[in-house]
PDB file of C-alpha atoms and ligand atoms in Angstrom:
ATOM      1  CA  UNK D   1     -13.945 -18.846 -15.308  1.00  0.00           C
ATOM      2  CA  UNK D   2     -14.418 -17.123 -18.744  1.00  0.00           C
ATOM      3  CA  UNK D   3     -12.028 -18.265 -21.720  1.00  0.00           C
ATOM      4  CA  UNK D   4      -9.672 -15.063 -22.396  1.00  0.00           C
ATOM      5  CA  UNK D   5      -6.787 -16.284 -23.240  1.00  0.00           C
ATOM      6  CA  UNK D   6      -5.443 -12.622 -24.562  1.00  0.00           C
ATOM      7  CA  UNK D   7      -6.567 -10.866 -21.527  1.00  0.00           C
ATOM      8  CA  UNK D   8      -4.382  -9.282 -18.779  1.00  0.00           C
ATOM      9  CA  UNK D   9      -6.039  -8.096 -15.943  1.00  0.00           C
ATOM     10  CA  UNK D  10      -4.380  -5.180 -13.359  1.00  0.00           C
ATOM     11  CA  UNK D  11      -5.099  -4.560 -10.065  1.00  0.00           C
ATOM     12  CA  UNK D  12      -4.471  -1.076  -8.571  1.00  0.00           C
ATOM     13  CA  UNK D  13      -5.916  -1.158  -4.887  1.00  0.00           C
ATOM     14  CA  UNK D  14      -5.530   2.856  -4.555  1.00  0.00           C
ATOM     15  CA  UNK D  15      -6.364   5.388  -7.314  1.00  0.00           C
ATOM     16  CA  UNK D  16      -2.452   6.864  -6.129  1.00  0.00           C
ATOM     17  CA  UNK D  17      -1.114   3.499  -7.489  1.00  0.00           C
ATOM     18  CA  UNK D  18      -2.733   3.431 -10.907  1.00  0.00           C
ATOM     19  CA  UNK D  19       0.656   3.696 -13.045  1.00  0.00           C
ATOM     20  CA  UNK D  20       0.777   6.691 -16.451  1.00  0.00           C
ATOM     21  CA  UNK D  21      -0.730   5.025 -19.609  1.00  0.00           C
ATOM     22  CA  UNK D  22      -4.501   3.840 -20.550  1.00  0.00           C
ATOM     23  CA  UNK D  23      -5.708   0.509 -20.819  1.00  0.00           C
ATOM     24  CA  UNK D  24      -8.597  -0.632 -22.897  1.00  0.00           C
ATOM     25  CA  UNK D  25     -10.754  -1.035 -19.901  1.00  0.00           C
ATOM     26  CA  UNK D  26     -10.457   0.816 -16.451  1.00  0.00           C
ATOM     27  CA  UNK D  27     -13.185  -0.092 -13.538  1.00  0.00           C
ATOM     28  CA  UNK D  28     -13.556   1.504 -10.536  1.00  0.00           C
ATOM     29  CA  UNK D  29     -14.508  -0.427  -7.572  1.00  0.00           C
ATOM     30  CA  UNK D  30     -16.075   0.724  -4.230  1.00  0.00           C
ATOM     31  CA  UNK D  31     -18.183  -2.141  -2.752  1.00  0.00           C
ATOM     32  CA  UNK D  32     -18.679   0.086   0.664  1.00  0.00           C
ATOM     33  CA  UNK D  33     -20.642   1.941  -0.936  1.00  0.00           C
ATOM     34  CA  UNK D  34     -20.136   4.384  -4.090  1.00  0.00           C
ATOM     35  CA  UNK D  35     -20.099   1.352  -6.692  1.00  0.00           C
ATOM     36  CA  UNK D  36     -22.841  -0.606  -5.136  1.00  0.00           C
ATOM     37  CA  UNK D  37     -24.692   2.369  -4.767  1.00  0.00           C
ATOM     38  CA  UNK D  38     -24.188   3.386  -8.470  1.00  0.00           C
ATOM     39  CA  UNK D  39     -25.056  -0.016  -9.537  1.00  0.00           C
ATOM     40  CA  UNK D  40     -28.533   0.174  -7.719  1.00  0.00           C
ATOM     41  CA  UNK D  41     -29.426   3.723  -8.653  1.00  0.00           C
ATOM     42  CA  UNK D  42     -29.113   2.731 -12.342  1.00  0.00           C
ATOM     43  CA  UNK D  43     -31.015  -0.630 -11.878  1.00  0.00           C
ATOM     44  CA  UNK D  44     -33.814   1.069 -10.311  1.00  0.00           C
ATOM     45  CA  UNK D  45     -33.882   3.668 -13.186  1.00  0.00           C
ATOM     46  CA  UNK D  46     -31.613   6.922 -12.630  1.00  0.00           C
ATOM     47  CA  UNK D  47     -31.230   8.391 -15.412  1.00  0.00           C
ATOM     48  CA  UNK D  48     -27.583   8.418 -15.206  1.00  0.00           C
ATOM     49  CA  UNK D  49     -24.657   8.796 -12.110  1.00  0.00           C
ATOM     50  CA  UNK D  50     -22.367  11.954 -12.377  1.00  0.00           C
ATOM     51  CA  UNK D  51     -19.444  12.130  -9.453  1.00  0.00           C
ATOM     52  CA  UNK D  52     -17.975  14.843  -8.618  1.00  0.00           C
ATOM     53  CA  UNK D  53     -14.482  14.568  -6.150  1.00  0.00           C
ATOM     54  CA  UNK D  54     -15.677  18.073  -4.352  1.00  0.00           C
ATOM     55  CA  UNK D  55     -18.785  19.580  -3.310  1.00  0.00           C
ATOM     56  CA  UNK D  56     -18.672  22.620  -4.469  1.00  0.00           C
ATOM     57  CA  UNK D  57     -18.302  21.762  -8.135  1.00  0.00           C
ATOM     58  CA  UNK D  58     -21.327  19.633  -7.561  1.00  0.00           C
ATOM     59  CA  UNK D  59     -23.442  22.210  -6.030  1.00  0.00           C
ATOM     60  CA  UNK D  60     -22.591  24.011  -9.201  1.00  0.00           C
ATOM     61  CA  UNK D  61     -23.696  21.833 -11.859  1.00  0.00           C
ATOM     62  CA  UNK D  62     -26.507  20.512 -10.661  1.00  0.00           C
ATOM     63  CA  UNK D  63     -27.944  23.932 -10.443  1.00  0.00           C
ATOM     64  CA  UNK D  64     -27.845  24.346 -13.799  1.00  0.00           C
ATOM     65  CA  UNK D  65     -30.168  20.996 -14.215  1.00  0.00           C
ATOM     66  CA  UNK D  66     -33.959  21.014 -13.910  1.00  0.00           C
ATOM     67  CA  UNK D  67     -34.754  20.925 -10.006  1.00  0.00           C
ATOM     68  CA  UNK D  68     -37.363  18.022 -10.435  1.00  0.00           C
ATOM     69  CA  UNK D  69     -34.725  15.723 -12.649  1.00  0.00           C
ATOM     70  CA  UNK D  70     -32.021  15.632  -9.822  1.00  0.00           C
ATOM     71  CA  UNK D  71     -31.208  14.425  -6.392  1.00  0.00           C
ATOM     72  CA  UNK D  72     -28.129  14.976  -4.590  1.00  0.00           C
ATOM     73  CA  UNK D  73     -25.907  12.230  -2.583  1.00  0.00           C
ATOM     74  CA  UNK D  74     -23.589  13.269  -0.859  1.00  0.00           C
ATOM     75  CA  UNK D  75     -21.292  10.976   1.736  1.00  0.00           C
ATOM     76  CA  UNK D  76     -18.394  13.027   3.707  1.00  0.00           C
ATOM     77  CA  UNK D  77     -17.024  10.527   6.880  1.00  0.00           C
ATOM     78  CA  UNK D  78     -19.963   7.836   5.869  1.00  0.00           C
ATOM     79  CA  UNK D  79     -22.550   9.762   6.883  1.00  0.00           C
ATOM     80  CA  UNK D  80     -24.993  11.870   4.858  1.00  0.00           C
ATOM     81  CA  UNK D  81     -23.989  15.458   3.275  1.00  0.00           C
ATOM     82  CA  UNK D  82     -26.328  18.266   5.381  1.00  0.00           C
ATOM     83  CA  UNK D  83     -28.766  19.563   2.893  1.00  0.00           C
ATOM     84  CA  UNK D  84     -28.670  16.507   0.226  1.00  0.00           C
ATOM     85  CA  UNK D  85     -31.281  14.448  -0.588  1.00  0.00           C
ATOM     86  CA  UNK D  86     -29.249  11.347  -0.465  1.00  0.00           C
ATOM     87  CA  UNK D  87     -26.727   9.766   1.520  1.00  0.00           C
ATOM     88  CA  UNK D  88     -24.056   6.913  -0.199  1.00  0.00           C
ATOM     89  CA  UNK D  89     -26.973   4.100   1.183  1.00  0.00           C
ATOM     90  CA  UNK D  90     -27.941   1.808  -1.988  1.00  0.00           C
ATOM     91  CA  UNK D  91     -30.427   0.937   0.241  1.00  0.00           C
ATOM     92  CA  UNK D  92     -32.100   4.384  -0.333  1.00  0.00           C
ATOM     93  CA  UNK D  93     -32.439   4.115  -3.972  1.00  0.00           C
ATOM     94  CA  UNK D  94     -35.527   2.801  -4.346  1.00  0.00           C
ATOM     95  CA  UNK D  95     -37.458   3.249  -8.173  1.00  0.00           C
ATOM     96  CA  UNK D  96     -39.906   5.697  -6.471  1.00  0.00           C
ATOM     97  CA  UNK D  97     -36.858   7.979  -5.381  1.00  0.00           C
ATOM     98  CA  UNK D  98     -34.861   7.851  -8.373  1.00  0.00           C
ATOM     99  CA  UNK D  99     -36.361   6.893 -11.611  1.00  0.00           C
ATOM    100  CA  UNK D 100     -35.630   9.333 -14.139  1.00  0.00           C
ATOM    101  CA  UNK D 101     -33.356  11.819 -12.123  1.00  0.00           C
ATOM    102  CA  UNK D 102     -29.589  12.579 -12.797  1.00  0.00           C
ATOM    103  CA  UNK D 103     -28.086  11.945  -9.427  1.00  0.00           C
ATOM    104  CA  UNK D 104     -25.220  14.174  -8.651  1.00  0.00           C
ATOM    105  CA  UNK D 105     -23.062  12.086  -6.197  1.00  0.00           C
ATOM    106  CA  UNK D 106     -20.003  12.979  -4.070  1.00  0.00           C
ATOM    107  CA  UNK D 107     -18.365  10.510  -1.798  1.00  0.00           C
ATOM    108  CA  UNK D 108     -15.040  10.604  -0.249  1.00  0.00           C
ATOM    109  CA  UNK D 109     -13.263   7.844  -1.986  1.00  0.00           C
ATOM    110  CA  UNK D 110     -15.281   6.146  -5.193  1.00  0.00           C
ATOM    111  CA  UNK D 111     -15.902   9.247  -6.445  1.00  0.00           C
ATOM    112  CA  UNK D 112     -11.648   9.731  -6.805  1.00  0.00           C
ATOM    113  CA  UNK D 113     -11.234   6.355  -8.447  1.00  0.00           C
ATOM    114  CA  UNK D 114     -13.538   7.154 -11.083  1.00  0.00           C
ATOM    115  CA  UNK D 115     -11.658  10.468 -11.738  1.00  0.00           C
ATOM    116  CA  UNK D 116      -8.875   8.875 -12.069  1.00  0.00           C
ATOM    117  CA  UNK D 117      -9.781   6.751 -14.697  1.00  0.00           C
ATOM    118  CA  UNK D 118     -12.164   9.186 -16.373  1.00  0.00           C
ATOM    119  CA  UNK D 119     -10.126   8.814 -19.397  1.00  0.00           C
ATOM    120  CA  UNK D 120      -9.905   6.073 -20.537  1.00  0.00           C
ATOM    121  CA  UNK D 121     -11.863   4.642 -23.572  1.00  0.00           C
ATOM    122  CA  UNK D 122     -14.231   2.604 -21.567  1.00  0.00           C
ATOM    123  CA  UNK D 123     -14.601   3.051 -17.775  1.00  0.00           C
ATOM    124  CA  UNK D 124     -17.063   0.709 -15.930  1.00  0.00           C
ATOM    125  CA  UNK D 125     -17.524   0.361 -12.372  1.00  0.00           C
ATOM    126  CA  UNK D 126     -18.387  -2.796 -10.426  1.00  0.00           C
ATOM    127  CA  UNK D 127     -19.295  -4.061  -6.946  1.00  0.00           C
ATOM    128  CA  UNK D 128     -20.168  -7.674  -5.825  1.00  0.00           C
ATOM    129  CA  UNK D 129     -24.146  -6.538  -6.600  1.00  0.00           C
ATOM    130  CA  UNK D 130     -23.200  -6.269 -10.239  1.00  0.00           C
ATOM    131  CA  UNK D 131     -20.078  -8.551 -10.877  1.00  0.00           C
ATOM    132  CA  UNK D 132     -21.457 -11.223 -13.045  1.00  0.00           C
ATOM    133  CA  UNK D 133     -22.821  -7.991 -15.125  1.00  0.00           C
ATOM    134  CA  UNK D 134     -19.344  -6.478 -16.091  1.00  0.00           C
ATOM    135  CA  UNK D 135     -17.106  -9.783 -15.834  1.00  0.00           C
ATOM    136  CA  UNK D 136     -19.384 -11.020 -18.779  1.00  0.00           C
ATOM    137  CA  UNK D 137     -19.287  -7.691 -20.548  1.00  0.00           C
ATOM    138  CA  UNK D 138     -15.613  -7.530 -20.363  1.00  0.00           C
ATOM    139  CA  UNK D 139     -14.933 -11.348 -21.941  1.00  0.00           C
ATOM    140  CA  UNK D 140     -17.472  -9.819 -24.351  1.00  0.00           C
ATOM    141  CA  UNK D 141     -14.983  -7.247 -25.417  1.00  0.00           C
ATOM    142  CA  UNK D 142     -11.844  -9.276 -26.006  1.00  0.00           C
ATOM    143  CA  UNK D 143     -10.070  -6.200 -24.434  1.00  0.00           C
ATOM    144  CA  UNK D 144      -6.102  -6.684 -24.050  1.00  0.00           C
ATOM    145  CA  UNK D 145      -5.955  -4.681 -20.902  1.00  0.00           C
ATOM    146  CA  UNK D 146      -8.148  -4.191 -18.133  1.00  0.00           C
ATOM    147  CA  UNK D 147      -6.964  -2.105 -15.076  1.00  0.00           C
ATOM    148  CA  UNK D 148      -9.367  -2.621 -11.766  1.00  0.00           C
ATOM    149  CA  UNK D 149      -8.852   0.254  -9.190  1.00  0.00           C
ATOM    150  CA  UNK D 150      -9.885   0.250  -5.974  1.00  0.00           C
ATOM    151  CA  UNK D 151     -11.096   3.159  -4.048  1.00  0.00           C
ATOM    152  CA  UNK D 152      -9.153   2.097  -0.791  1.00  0.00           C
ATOM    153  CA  UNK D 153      -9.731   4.160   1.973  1.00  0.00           C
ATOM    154  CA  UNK D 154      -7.548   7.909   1.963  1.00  0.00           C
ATOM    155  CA  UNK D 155      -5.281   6.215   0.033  1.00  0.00           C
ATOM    156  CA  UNK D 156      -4.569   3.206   1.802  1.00  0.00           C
ATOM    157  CA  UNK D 157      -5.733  -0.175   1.071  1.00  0.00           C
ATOM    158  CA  UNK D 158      -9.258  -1.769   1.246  1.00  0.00           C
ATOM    159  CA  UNK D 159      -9.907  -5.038   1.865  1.00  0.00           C
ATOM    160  CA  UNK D 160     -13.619  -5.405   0.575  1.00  0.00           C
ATOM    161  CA  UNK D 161     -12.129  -3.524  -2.623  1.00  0.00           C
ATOM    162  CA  UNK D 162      -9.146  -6.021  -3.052  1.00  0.00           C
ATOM    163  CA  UNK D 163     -11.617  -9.047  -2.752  1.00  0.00           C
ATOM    164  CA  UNK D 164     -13.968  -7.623  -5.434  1.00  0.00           C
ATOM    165  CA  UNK D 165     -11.391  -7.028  -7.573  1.00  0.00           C
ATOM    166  CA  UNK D 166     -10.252 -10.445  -6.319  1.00  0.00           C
ATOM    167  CA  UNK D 167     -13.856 -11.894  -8.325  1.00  0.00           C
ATOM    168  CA  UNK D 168     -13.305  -9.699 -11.510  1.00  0.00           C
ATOM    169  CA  UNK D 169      -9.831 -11.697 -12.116  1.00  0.00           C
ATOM    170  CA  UNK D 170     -11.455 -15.075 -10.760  1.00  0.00           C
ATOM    171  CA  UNK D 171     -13.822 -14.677 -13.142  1.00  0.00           C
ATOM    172  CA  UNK D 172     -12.303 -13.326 -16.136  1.00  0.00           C
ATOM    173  CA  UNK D 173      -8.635 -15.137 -15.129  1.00  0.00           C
ATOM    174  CA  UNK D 174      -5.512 -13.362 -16.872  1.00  0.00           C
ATOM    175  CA  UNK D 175      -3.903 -11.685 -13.586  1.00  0.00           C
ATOM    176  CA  UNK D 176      -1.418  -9.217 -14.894  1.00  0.00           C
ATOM    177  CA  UNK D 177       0.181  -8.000 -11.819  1.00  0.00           C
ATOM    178  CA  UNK D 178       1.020  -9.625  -8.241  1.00  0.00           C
ATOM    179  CA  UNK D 179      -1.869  -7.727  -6.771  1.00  0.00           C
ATOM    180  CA  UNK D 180      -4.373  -9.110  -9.243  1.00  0.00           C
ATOM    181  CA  UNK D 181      -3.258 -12.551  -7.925  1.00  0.00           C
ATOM    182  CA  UNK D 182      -3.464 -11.961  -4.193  1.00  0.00           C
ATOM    183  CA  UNK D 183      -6.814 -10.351  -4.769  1.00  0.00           C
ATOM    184  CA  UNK D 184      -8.142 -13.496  -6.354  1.00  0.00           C
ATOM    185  CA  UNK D 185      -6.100 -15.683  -3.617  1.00  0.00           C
ATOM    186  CA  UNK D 186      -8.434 -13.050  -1.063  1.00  0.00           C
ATOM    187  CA  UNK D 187     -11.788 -13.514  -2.435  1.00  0.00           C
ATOM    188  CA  UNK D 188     -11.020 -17.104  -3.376  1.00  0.00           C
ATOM    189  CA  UNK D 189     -10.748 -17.288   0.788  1.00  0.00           C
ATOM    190  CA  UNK D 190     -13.437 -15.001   1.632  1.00  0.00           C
ATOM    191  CA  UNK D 191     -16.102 -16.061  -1.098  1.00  0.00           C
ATOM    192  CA  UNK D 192     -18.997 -17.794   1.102  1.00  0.00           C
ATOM    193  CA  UNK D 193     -18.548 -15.208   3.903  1.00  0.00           C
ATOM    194  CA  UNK D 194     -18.651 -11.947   2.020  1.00  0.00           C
ATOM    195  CA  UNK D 195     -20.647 -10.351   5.077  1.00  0.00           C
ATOM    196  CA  UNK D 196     -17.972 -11.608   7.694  1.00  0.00           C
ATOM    197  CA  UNK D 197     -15.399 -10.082   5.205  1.00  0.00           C
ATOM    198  CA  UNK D 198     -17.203  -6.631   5.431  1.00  0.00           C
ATOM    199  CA  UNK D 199     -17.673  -6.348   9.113  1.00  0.00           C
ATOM    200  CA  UNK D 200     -13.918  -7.165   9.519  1.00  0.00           C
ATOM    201  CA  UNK D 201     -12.951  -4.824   6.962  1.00  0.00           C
ATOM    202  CA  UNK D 202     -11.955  -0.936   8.957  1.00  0.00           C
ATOM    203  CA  UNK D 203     -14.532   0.977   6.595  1.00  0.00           C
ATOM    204  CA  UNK D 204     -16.992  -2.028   7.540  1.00  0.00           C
ATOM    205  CA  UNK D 205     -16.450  -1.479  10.748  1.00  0.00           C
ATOM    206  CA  UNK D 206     -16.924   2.457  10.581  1.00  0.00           C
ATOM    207  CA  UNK D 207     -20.226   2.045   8.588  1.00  0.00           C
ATOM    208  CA  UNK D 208     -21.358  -0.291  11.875  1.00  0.00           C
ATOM    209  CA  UNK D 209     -20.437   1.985  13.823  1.00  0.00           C
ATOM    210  CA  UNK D 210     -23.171   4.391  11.905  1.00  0.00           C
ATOM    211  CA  UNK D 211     -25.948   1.515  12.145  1.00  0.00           C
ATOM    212  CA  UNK D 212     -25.314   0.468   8.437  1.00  0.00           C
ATOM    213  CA  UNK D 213     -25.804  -3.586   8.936  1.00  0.00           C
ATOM    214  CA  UNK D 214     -27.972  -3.661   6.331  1.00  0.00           C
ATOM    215  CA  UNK D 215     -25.907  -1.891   3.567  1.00  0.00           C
ATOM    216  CA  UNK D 216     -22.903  -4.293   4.739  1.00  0.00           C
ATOM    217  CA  UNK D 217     -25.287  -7.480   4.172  1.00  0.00           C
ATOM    218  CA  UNK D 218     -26.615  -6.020   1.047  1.00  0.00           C
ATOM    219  CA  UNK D 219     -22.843  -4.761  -0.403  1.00  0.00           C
ATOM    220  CA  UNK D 220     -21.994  -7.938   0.092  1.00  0.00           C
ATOM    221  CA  UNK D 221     -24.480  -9.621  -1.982  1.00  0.00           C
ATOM    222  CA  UNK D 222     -23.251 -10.989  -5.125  1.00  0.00           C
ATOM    223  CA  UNK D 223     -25.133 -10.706  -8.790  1.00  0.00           C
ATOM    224  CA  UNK D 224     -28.032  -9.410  -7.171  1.00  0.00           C
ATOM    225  CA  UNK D 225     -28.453  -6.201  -9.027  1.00  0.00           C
ATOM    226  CA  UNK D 226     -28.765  -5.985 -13.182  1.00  0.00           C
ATOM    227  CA  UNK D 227     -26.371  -3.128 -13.778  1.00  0.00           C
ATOM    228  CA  UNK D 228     -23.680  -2.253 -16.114  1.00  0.00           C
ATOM    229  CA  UNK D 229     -22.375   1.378 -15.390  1.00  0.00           C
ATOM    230  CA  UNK D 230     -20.693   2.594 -18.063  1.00  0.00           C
ATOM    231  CA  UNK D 231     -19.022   6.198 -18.690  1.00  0.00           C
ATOM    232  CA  UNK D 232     -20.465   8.058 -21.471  1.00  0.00           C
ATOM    233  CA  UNK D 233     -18.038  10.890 -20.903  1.00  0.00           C
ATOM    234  CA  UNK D 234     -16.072  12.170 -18.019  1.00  0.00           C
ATOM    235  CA  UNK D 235     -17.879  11.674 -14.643  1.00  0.00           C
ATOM    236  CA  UNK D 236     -21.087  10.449 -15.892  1.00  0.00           C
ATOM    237  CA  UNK D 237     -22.292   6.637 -15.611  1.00  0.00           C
ATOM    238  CA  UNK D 238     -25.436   5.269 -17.638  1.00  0.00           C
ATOM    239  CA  UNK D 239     -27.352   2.057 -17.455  1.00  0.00           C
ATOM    240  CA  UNK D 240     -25.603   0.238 -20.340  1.00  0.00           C
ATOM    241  CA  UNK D 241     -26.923  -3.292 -19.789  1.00  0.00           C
ATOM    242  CA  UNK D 242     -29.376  -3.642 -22.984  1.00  0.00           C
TER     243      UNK D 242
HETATM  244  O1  LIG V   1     -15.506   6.461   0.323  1.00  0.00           O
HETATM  245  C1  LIG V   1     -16.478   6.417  -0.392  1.00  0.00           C
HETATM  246  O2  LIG V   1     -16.487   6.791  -1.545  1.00  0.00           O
HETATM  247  C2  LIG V   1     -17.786   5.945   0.219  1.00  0.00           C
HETATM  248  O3  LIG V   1     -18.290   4.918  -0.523  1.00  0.00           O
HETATM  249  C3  LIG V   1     -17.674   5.769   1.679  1.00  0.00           C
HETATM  250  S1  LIG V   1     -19.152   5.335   2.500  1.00  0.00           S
HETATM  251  O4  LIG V   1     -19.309   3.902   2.456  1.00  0.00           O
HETATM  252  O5  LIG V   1     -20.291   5.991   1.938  1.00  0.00           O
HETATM  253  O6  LIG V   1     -18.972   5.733   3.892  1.00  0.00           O
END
């Protein structure tokens, strides 16, 4: 665990239960799939992540961007958005596919967490992939408060979420709230069968249904993707590991 004595770290396991106020640091998590996806289209060179909550917004502003610097993703029930270039698979962002392109992303949950948290004055978002990444960029900051949302699942409560958020407060200690200790109780249980925790979790059972193994096995990974996403303003997530 990283020394931070000062630090109090929240968890929120729906974006409906994130309380009025701002901390210093919000992060969104989605491990199945927005989050790890973000995480992996930065790593493999996207030139940055903007979410949108509806489709038609999106559809809207990425017209406006050069047609050969963009892709869109788009997830709707876990499945891929007719007419988009991209699903919510990390598995599909490979460098050939997305270095150097904005990716305008809708999905039906993590794009709503990051929303809202938008304003806050630093919003990261994290995922098993990329938790060693923002744990140690948080004790970096010597931030007082950190809130960790999870996307849950149309508002209700995700288990995959919890546990991730669950690692964030393992490693950065400080749990601020009775959910940020029964996360870390959660993954502290879970942590050498994050794949068994996935395929019992109800979205990681809906993505199986869909034939998405892989993406559970790879979600599930942990530090195995060198990310940092970090908000530059509202919507829009960068690369910000230097
Ligand atoms: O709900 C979401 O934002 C998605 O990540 C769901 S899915 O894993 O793409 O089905």
């Amino acid at each position: 665990m990283i020394d931070n004595t000062a630090m109090q770290v929240f968890v929120f396991h729906t974006p409906e239960l994130v309380p009025k106020g701002t901390p210093d640091c919000a992060v969104a998590v989605d491990v199945l799939r927005a989050t790890t996806t973000i995480a992996t289209a930065l790593a493999r060179g996207a030139e940055a992540v903007e979410v949108f909550a509806d489709l038609e917004t999106l559809n809207e502003r990425s017209t406006a961007w050069p047609a050969e610097c963009l892709l869109r993703a788009g997830e709707r029930g876990g499945k891929q958005v007719e007419g988009f270039d991209l699903g919510n698979s990390p598995l599909d962002c490979t460098p050939e596919r997305v270095a150097g392109k904005r990716i305008f992303m809708s999905t039906t949950n993590g794009t709503r967490a990051l929303q809202r948290i938008q304003h806050s004055p630093v919003v990261l978002t994290a995922a098993f992939v990329n938790l060693g990444i923002v744990a140690k960029f948080i004790a970096s900051q010597h931030f007082e408060t950190v809130w960790v949302v999870g996307s849950g699942w149309q508002g209700s409560f995700s288990l995959e979420d919890a546990a991730c958020a669950g690692a964030l407060v393992d490693r950065l200690g400080g749990a601020g709230n009775d959910e940020a200790f029964a996360a870390a109780a959660l993954y502290e249980t879970w942590k050498d069968d994050l794949v068994e925790l996935l395929e019992q979790a109800s979205h990681g059972q809906r993505l199986l249904k869909l034939g998405c193994l892989t993406d559970l096995v790879f979600c599930a990974s942990l530090d195995t993707v060198a990310a940092l996403p970090r908000q530059t303003e509202p919507g829009v997530l960068v690369q910000a590991l230097g």
